Coordinates of C-alpha atoms in Angstrom, one line a residue:
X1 CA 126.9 118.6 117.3
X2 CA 127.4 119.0 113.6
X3 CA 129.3 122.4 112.7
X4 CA 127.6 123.9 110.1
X5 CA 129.7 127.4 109.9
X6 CA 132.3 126.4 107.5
X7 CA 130.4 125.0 104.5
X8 CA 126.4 123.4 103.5
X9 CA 125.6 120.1 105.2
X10 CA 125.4 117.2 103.4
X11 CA 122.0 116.8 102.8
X12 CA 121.6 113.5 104.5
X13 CA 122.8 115.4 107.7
X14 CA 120.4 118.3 106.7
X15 CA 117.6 116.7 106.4
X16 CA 118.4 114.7 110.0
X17 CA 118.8 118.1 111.5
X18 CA 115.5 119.6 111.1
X19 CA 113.8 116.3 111.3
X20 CA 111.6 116.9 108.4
X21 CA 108.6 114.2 108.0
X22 CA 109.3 111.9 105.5
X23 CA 105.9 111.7 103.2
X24 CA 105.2 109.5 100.2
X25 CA 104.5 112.0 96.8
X26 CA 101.1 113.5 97.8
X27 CA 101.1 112.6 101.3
X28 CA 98.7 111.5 103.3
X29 CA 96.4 112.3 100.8
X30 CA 98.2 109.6 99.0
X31 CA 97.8 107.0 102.4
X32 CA 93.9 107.1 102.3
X33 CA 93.7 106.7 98.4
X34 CA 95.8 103.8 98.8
X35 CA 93.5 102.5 101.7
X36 CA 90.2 103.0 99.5
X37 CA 91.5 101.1 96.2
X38 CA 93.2 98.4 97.8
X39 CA 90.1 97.9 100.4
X40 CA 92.6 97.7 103.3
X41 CA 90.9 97.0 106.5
X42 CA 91.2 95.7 109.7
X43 CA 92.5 92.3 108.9
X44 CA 94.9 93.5 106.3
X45 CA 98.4 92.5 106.7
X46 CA 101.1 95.3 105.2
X47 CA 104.5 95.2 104.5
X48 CA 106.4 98.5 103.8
X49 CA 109.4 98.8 101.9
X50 CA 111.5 101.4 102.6
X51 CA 109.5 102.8 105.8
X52 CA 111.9 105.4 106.8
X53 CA 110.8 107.1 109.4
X54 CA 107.3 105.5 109.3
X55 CA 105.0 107.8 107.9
X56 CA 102.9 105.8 105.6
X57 CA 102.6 102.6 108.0
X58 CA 101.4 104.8 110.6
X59 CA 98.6 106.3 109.0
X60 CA 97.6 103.2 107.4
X61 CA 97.0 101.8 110.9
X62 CA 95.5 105.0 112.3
X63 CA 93.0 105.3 109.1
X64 CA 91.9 101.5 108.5
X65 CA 93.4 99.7 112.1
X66 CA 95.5 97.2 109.9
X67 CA 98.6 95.6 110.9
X68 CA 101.6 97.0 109.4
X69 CA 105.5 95.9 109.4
X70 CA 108.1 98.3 108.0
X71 CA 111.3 97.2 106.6
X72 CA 114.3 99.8 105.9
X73 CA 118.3 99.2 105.4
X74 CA 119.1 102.1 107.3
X75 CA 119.4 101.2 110.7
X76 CA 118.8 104.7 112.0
X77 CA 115.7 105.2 110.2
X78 CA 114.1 102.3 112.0
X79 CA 115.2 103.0 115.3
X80 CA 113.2 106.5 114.5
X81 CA 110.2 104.6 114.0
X82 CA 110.5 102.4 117.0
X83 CA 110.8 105.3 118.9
X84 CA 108.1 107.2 117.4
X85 CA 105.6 103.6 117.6
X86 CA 106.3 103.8 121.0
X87 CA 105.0 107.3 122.1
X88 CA 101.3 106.0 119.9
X89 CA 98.6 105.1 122.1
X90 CA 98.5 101.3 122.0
X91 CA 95.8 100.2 120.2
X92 CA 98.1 101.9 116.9
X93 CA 101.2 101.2 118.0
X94 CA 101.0 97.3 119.1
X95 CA 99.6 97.0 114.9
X96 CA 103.1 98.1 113.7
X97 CA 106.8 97.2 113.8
X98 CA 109.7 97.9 111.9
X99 CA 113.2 96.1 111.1
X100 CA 116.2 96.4 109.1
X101 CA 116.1 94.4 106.3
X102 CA 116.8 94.3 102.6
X103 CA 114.2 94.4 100.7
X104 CA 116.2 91.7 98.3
X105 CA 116.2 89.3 100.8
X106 CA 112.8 89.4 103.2
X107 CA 113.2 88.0 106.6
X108 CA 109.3 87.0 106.6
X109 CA 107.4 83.3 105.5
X110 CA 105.9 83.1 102.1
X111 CA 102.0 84.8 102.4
X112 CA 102.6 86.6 105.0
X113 CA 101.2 89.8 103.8
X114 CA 97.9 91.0 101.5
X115 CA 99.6 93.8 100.5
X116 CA 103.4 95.4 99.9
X117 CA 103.5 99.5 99.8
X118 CA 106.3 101.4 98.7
X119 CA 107.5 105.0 97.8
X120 CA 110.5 105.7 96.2
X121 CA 112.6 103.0 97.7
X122 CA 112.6 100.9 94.5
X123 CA 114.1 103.6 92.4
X124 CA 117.2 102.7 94.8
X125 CA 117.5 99.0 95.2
X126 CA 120.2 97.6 93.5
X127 CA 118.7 94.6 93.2
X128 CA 115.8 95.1 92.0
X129 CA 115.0 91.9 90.0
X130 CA 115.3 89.8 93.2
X131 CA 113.1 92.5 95.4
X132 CA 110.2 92.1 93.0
X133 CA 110.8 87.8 93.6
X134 CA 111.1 88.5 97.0
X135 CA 107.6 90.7 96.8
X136 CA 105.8 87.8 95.1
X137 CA 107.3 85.5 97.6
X138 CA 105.9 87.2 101.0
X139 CA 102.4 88.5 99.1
X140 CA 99.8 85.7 99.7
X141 CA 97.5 84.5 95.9
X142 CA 96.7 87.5 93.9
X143 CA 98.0 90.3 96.5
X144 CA 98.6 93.6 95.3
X145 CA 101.9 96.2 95.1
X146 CA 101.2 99.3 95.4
X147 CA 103.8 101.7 94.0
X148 CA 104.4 105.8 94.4
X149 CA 106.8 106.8 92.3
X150 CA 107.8 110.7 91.3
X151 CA 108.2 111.1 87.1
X152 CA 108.6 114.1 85.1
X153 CA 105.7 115.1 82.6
X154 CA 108.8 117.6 81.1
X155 CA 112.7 117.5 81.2
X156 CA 113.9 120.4 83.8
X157 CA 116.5 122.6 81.9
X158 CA 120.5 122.1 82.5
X159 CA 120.5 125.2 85.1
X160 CA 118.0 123.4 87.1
X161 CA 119.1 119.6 86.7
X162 CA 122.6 121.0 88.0
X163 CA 121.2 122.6 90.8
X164 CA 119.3 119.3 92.2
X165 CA 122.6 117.7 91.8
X166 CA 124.6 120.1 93.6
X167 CA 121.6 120.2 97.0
X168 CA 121.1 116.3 96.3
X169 CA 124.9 115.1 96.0
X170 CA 123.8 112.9 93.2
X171 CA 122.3 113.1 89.5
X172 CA 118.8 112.5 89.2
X173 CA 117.6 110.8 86.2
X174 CA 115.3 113.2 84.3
X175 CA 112.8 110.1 83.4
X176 CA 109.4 109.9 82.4
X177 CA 106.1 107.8 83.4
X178 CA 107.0 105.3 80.6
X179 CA 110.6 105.1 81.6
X180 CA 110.0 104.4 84.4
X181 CA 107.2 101.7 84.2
X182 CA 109.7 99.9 82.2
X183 CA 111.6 99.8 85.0
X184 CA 108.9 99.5 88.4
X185 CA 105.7 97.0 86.5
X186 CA 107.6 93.6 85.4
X187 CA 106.2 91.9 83.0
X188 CA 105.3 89.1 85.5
X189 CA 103.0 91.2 87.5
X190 CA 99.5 92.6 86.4
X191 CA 99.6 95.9 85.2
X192 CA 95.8 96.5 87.7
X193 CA 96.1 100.6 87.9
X194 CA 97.4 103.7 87.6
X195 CA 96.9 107.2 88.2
X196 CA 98.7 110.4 87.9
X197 CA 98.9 113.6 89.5
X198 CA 100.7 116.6 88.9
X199 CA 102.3 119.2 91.8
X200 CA 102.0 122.1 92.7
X201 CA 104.2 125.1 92.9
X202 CA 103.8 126.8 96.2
X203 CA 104.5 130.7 95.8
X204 CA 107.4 132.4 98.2
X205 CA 105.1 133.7 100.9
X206 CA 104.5 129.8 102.1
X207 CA 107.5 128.4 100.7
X208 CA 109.2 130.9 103.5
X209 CA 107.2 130.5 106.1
X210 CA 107.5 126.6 105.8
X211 CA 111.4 127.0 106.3
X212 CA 110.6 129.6 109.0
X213 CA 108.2 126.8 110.9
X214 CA 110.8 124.5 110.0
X215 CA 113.8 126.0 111.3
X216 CA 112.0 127.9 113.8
X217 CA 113.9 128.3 117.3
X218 CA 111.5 126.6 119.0
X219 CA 112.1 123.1 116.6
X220 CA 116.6 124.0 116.4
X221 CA 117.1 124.9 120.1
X222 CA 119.8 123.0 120.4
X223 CA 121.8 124.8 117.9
X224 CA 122.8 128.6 118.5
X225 CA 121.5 131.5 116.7
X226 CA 124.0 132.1 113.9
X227 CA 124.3 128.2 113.3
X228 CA 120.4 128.4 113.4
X229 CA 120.7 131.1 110.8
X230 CA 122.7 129.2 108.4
X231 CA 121.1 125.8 108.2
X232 CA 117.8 128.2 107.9
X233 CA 119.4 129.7 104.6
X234 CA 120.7 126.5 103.2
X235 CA 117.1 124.8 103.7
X236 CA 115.5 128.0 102.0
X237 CA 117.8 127.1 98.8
X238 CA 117.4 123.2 99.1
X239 CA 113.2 124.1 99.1
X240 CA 113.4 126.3 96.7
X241 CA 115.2 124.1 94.0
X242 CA 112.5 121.6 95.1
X243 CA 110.1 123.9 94.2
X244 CA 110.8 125.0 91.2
X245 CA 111.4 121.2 89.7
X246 CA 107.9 120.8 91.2
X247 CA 106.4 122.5 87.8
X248 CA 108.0 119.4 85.9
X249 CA 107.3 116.8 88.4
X250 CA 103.9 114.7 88.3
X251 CA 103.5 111.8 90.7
X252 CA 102.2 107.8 90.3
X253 CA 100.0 105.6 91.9
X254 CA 100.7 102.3 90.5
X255 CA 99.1 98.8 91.3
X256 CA 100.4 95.7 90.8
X257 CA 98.7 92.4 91.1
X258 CA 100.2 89.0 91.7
X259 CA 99.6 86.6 89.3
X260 CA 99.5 82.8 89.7
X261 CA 100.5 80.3 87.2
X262 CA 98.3 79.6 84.1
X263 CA 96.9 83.2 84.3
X264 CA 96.5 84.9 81.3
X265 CA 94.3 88.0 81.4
X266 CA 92.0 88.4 78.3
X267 CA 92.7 92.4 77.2
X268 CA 89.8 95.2 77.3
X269 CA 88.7 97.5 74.6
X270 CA 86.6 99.2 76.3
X271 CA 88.0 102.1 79.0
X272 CA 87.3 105.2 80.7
X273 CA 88.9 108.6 79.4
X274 CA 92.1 108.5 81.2
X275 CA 92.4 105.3 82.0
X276 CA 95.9 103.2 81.1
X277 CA 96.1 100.5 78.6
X278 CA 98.4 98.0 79.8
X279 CA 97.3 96.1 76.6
X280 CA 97.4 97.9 73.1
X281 CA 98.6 101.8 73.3
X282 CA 101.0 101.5 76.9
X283 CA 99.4 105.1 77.4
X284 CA 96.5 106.4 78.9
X285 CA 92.9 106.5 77.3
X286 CA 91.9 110.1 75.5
X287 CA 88.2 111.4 75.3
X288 CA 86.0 110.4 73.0
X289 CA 86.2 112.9 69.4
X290 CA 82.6 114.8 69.0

């Protein structure tokens, strides 16, 4: 058992603790918009990088019956998912798996998949240059990346910056939605879409009753009262930090296509209001002036 009286968890160890769900930005609201625009359907193949705990492969199979494989490094995380595939009924889980593997080098033949999904896991990989190779590699002609990625509309102040820092136990790079498409749409992939969508700011009355649900003694019986009462506290401050660098934070849902040698796609001039120009401006479309 972890002893949680003398100081905060890690919160890695935290986060284990209360067994939190681990959801893409926007949820599963996100999961059914990336079903629709990518048309995934029953004969769909998907590979997830950075599955975690499975979230996002699972309700891709419960929403559209596709078959889904899950890659993660941390060998934890996919025995999670094993073991939460294996409590589904079988027509759900039989369509998934999950393995460790690095998303740098893909244990899986070239075209194997139609399309790759991913979080925030490529904010992380190391080697990132080779993971987009190895994307283009598995993904069969002209399948699509599809890419959810948090991005601040405004820099958080110091105070605040410090204080993810101190909950997170690392720095987190205060970048934007161009700074980071510099860094998540290589140039040898097709810019196809993007959206954006801000988040909200949930007042204190749910923001405590979510840690009270959470750390309810009913979900941490295994832990005793006062030990119950302090990783209660520290997920109150962890949440609330959260929240607060929620009213900065928007979120992206980026699409990338796979192109094949000799393509070369001809620019458009004309766009709906809000939608991004890969092309000319790198921003998205305004309205029209009156």
């Amino acid at each position: 058992m972890l002893d949680t009286r003398e100081a905060d968890l890690p919160y890695v160890d935290l986060l284990s603790l209360i067994g939190e769900t681990n959801r893409c930005p926007g949820g599963k609201r996100t999961v059914m918009s990336i079903a629709r625009r990518l048309g995934i359907g029953r004969d769909t193949r998907v590979l997830e990088i950075g599955s975690n705990t499975g979230f996002t492969s699972t309700e891709l199979v419960k929403i559209t019956g596709c078959t889904a494989v899950g890659v993660d490094v941390n060998p934890a995380a996919v025995a999670q998912s094993e073991m939460m595939r294996k409590s589904l009924v079988d027509s759900i889980g039989d369509r998934m798996r999950f393995h460790v593997a690095d998303a740098a080098s893909l244990p899986f033949e070239d075209g194997s998949f139609d399309v790759i999904v991913c979080g925030g896991a490529n904010t992380f990989i190391q080697e990132r240059e080779a993971a987009f190779h190895e994307y283009a590699r598995v993904l069969r002609p002209y399948g699509f990346v599809s890419i959810t990625n948090l991005f601040y509309r405004r820099e958080p102040d110091q105070q605040l910056r410090d204080a993810l820092r101190d909950v997170l136990g690392f720095t987190v790079p205060a970048l934007g939605i161009n700074e980071w498409l510099e860094i998540l749409a290589p140039a040898a992939w097709e810019l196809y879409d993007l959206k954006r969508s801000e988040l909200a700011v949930r007042p204190d009355h749910v923001l405590d009753a979510y840690v009270a649900e959470l750390c309810s003694p009913e979900r941490l019986g295994h832990v005793d009262d006062e030990q119950r009462r302090q990783i209660s506290a520290q997920w109150h401050r962890v949440m609330s930090v959260f929240n607060r660098n929620n009213a900065h934070l928007g979120f992206m849902e980026l699409t990338l296509r796979k192109q094949e040698p000799g393509d070369e796609e001809q620019p458009e001039l004309f766009l709906m209001p809000g939608v991004y120009d890969p092309h000319f401006e790198k921003a998205f479309v305004g309205m029209n002036d009156r």
